[in-house]
PDB file of C-alpha atoms in Angstrom:
ATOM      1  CA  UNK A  88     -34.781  -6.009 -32.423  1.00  0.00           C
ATOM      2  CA  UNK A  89     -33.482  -7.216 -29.085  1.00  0.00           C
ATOM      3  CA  UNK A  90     -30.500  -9.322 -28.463  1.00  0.00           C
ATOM      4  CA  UNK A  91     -31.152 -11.920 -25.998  1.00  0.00           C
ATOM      5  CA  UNK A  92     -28.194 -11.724 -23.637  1.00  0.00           C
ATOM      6  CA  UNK A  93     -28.362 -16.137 -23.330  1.00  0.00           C
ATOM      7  CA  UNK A  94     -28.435 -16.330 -27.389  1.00  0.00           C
ATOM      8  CA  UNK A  95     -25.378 -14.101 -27.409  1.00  0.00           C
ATOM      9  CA  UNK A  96     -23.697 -16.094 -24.699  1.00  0.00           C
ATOM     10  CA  UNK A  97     -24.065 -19.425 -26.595  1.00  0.00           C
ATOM     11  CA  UNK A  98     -23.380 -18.286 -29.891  1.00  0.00           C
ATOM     12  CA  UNK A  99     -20.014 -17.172 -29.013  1.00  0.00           C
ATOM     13  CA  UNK A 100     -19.642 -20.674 -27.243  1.00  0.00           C
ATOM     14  CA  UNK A 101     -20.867 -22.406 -30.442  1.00  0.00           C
ATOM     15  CA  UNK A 102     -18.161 -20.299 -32.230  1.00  0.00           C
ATOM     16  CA  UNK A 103     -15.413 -21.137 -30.183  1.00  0.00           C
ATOM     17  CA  UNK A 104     -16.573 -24.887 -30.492  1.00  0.00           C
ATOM     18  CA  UNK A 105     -16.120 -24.986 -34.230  1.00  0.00           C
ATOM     19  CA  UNK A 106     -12.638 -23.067 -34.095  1.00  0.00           C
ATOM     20  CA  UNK A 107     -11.462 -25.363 -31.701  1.00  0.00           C
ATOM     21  CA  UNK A 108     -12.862 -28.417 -33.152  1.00  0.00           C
ATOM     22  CA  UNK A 109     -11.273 -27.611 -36.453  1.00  0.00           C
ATOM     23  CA  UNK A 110      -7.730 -27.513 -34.433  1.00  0.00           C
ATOM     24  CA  UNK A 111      -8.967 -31.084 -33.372  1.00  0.00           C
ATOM     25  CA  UNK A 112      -8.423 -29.071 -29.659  1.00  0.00           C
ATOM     26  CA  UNK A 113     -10.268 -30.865 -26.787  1.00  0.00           C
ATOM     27  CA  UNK A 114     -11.568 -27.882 -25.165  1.00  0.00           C
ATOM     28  CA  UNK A 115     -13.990 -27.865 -28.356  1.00  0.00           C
ATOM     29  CA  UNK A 116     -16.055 -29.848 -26.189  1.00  0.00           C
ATOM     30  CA  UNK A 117     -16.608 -27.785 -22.652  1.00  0.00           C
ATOM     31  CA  UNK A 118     -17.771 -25.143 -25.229  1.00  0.00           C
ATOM     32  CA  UNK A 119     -20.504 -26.962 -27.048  1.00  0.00           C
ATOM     33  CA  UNK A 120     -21.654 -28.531 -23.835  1.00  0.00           C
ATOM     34  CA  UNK A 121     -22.489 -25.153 -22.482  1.00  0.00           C
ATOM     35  CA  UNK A 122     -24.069 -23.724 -25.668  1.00  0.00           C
ATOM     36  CA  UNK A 123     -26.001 -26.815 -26.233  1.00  0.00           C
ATOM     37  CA  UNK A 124     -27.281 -26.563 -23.000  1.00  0.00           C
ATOM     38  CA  UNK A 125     -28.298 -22.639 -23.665  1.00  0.00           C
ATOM     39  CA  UNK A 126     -29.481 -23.539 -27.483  1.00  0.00           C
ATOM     40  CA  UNK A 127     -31.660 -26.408 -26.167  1.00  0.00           C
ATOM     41  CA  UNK A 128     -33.812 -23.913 -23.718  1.00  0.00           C
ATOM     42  CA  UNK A 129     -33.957 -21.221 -26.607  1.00  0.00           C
ATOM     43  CA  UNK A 130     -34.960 -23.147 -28.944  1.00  0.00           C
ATOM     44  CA  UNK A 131     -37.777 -24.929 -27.330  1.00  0.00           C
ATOM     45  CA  UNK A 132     -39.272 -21.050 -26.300  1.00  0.00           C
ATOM     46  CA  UNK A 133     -39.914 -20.435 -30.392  1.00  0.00           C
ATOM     47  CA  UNK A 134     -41.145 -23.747 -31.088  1.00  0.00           C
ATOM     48  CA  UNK A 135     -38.092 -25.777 -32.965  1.00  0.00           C
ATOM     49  CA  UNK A 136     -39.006 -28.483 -30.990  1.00  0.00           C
ATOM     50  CA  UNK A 137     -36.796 -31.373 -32.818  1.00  0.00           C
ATOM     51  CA  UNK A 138     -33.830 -27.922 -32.712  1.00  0.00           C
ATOM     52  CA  UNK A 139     -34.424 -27.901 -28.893  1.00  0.00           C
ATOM     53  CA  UNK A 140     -33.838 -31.907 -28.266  1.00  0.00           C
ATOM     54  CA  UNK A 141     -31.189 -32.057 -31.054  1.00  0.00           C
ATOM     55  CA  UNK A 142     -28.920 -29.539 -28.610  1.00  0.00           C
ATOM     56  CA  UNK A 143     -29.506 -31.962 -25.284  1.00  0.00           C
ATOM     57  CA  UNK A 144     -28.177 -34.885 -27.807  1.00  0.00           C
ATOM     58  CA  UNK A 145     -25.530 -31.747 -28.101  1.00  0.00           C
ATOM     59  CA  UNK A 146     -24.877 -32.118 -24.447  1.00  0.00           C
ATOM     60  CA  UNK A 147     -24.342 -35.569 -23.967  1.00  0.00           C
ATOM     61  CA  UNK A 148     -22.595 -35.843 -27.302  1.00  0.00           C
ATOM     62  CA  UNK A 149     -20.010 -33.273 -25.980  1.00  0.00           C
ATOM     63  CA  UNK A 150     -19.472 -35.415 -22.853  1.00  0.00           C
ATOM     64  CA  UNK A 151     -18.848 -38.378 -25.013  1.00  0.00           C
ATOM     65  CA  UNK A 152     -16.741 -36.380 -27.602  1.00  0.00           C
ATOM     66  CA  UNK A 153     -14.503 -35.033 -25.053  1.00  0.00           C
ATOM     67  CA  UNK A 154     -13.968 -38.633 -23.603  1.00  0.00           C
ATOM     68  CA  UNK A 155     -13.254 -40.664 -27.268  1.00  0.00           C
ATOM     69  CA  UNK A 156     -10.874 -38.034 -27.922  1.00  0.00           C
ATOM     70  CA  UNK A 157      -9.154 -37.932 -24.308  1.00  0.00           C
ATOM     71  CA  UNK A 158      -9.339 -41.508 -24.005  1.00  0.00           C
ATOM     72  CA  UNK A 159      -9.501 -43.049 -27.865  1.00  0.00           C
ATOM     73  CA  UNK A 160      -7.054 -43.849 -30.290  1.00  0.00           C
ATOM     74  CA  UNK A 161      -3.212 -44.410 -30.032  1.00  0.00           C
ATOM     75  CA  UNK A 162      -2.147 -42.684 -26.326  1.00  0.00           C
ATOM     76  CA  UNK A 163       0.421 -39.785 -28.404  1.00  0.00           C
ATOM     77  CA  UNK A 164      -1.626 -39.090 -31.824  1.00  0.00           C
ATOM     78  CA  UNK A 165      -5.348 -39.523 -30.645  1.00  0.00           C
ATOM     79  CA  UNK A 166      -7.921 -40.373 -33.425  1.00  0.00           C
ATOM     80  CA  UNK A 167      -6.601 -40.203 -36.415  1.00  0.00           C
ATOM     81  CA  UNK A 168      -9.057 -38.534 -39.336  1.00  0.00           C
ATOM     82  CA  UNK A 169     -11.000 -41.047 -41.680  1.00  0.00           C
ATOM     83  CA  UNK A 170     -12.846 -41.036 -44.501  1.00  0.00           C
ATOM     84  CA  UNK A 171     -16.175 -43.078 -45.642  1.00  0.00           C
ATOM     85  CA  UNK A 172     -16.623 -45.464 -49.123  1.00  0.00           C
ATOM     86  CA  UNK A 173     -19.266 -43.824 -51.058  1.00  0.00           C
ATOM     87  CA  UNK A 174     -21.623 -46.695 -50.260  1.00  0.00           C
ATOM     88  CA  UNK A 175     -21.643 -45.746 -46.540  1.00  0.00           C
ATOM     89  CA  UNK A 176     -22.684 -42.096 -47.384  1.00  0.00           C
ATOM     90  CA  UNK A 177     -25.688 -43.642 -49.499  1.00  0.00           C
ATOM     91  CA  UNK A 178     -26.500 -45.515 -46.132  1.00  0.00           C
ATOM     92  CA  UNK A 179     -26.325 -42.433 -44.341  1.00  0.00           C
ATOM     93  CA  UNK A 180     -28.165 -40.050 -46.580  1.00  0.00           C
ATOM     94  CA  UNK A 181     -30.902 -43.146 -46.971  1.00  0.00           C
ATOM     95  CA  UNK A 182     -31.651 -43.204 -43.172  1.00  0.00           C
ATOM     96  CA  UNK A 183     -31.416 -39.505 -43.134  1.00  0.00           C
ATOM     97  CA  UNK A 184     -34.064 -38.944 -45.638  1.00  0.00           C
ATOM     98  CA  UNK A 185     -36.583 -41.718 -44.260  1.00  0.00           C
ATOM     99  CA  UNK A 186     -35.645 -40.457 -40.475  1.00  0.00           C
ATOM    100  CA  UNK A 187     -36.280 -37.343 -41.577  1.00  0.00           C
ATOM    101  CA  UNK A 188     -39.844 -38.022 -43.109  1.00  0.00           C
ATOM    102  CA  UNK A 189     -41.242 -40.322 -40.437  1.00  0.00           C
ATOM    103  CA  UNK A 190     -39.965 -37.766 -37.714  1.00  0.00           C
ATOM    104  CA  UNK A 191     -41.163 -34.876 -39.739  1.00  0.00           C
ATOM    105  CA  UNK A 192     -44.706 -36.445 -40.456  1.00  0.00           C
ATOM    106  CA  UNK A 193     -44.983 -37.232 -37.030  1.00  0.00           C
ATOM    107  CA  UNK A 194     -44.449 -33.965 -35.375  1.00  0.00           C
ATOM    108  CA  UNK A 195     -47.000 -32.233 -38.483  1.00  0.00           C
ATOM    109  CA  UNK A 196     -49.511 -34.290 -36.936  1.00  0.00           C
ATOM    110  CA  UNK A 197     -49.065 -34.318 -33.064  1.00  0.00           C
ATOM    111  CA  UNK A 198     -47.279 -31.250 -32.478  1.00  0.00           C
ATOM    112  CA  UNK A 199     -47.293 -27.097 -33.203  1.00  0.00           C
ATOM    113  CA  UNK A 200     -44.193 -27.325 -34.515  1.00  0.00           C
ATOM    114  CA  UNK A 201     -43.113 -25.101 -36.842  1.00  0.00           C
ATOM    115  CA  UNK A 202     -41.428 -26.138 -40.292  1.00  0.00           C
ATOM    116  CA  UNK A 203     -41.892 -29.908 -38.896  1.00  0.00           C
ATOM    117  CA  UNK A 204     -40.021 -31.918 -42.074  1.00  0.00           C
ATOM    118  CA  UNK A 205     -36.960 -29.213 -42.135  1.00  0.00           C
ATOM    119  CA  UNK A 206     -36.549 -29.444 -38.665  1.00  0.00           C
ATOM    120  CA  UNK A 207     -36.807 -32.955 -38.534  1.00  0.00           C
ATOM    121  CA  UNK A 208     -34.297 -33.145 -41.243  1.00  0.00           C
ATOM    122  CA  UNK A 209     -31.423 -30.817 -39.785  1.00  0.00           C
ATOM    123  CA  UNK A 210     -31.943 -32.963 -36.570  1.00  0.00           C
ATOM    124  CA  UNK A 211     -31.309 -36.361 -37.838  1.00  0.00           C
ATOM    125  CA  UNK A 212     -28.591 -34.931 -40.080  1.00  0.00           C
ATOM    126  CA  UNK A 213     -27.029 -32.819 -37.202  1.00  0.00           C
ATOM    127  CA  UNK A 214     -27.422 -36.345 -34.958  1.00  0.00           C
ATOM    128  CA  UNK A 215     -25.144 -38.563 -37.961  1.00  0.00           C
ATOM    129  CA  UNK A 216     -23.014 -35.743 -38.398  1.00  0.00           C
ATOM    130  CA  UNK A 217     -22.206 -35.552 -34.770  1.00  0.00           C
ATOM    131  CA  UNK A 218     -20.961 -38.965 -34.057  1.00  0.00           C
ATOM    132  CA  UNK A 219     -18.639 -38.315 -37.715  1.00  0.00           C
ATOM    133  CA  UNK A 220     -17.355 -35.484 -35.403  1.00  0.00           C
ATOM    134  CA  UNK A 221     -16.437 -37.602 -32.748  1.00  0.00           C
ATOM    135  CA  UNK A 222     -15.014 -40.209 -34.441  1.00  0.00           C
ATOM    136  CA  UNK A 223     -12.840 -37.814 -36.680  1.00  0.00           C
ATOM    137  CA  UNK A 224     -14.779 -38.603 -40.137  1.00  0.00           C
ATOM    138  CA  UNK A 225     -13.252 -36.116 -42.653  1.00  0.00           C
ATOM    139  CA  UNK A 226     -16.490 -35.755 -44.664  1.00  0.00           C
ATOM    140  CA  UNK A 227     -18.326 -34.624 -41.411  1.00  0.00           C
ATOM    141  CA  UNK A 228     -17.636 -31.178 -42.843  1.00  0.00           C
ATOM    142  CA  UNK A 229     -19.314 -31.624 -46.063  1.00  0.00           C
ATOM    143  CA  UNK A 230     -22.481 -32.280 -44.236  1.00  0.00           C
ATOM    144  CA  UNK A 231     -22.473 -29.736 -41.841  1.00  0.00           C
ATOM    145  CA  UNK A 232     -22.312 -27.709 -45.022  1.00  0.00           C
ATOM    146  CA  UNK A 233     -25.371 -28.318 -46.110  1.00  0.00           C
ATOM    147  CA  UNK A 234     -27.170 -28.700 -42.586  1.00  0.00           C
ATOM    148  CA  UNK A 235     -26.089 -25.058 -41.843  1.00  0.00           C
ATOM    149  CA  UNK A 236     -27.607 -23.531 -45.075  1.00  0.00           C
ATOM    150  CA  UNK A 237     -30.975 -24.928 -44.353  1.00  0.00           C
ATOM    151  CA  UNK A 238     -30.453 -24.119 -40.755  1.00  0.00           C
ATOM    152  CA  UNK A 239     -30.088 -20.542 -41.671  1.00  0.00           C
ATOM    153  CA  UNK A 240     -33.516 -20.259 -43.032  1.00  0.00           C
ATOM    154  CA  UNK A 241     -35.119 -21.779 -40.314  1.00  0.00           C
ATOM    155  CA  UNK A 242     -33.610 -19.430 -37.806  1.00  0.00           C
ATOM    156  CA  UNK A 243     -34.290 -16.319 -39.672  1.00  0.00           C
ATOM    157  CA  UNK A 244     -37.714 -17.495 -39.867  1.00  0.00           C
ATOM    158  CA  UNK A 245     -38.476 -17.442 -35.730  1.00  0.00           C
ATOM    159  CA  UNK A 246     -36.326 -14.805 -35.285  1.00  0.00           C
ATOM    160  CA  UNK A 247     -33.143 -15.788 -34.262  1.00  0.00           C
ATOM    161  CA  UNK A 248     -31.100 -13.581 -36.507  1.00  0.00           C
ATOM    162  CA  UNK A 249     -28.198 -13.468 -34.348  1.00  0.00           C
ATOM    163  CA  UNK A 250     -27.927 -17.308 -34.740  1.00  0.00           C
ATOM    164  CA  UNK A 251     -29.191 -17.586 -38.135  1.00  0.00           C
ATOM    165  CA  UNK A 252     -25.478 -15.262 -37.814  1.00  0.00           C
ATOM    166  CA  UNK A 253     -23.828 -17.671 -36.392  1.00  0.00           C
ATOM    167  CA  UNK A 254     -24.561 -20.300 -39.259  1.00  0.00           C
ATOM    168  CA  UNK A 255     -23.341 -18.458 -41.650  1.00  0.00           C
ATOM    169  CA  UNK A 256     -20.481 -17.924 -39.792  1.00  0.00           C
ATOM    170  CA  UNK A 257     -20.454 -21.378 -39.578  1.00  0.00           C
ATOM    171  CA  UNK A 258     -20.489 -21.931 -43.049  1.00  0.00           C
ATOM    172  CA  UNK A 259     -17.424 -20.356 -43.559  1.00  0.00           C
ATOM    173  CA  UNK A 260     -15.215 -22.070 -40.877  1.00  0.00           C
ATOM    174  CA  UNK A 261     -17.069 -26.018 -41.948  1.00  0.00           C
ATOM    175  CA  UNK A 262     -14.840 -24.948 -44.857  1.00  0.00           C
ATOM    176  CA  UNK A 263     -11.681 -24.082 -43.605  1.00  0.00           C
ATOM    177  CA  UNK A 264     -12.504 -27.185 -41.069  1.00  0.00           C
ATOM    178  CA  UNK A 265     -12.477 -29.435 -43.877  1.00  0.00           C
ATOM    179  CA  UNK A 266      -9.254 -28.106 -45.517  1.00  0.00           C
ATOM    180  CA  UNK A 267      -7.240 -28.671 -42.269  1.00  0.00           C
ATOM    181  CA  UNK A 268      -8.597 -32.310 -41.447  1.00  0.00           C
ATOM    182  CA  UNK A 269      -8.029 -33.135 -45.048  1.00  0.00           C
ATOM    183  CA  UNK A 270      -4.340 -31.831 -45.029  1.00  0.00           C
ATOM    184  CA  UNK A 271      -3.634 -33.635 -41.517  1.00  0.00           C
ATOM    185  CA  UNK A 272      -5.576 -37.036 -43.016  1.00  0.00           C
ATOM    186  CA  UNK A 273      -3.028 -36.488 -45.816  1.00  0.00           C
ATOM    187  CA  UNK A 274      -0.263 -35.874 -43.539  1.00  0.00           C
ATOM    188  CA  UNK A 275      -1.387 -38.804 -41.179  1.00  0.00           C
ATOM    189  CA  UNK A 276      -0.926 -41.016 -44.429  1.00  0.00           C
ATOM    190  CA  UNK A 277       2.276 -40.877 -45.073  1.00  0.00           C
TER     191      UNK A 277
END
């Protein structure tokens, strides 16, 4: 097996992203726009189509990130963390779930892609999640949970052990991510 020097490159990038995100640190962002922008080239070369556009939505996302939290919020704390009403992560999941069959259908029957409904559905989950990222939603963590599991599997499955890797890696620091925004949402509250 062969590392691909590019892969290597943006999983590091995609690693500093998360640790930097979970420190609600700004530079978070310069990170996952260059990874994204590596991911979204690698990705199309095996086939993950809906992988490969999901990390140009990456790109822009990280140009919009870095701007609501430079420019959003109160001018000394930023965006302060939130949290959703149950109802509005039945809304979410709903729109996931169709999203994800529509787009998934779609690609089975006009495309080569590979795994077509599971790619489709870490997209459109990895899309919602993103802008709960941005806007500092506490259960953004929760998902990425479960987006990363699945994600490992698909990797593994083309061949990209080294970021099938980095997924598990991720899974690990979604959860420490979620233990820090939850103490500063509980420290934000009183």
């Amino acid at each position: 097996m062969s590392l691909n020097p590019l892969e290597i490159i943006a999983v590091v990038l995609a690693i500093a992203y998360l640790l930097l995100a979970t420190r609600e640190h700004i530079a978070c962002w310069y990170c996952a726009f260059v990874s994204s922008a590596i991911f979204s080239v690698i990705f199309w070369d095996v086939s993950l189509l809906m992988e490969s556009v999901l990390n140009v939505f990456y790109v822009v996302m990280a140009v919009g990130g870095w701007d609501t939290w430079r420019y959003g919020g109160d001018k000394k704390t930023g965006i302060p963390i939130r949290t959703l009403q149950g109802w509005q992560h039945g809304v979410i999941i709903a729109v996931l779930i169709f999203a994800a069959f529509v787009n998934g259908y779609l690609l089975q029957i006009f495309t080569g892609a590979v795994w077509p409904y599971l790619d489709s559905f870490t997209t459109w989950a990895s899309v919602l999640t993103t802008f709960m990222i941005v806007w500092k939603v506490l259960e953004n963590w929760l998902y990425w949970f479960v987006i990363d599991g699945i994600s490992i599997y698909l990797y593994i499955d083309r061949g990209l052990t080294l970021t099938a890797f980095l997924f598990a890696v991720y899974l690990v620091i979604v959860i420490f991510g979620y233990l820090q925004w939850r103490q500063h949402y509980i420290l934000q509250k009183h």
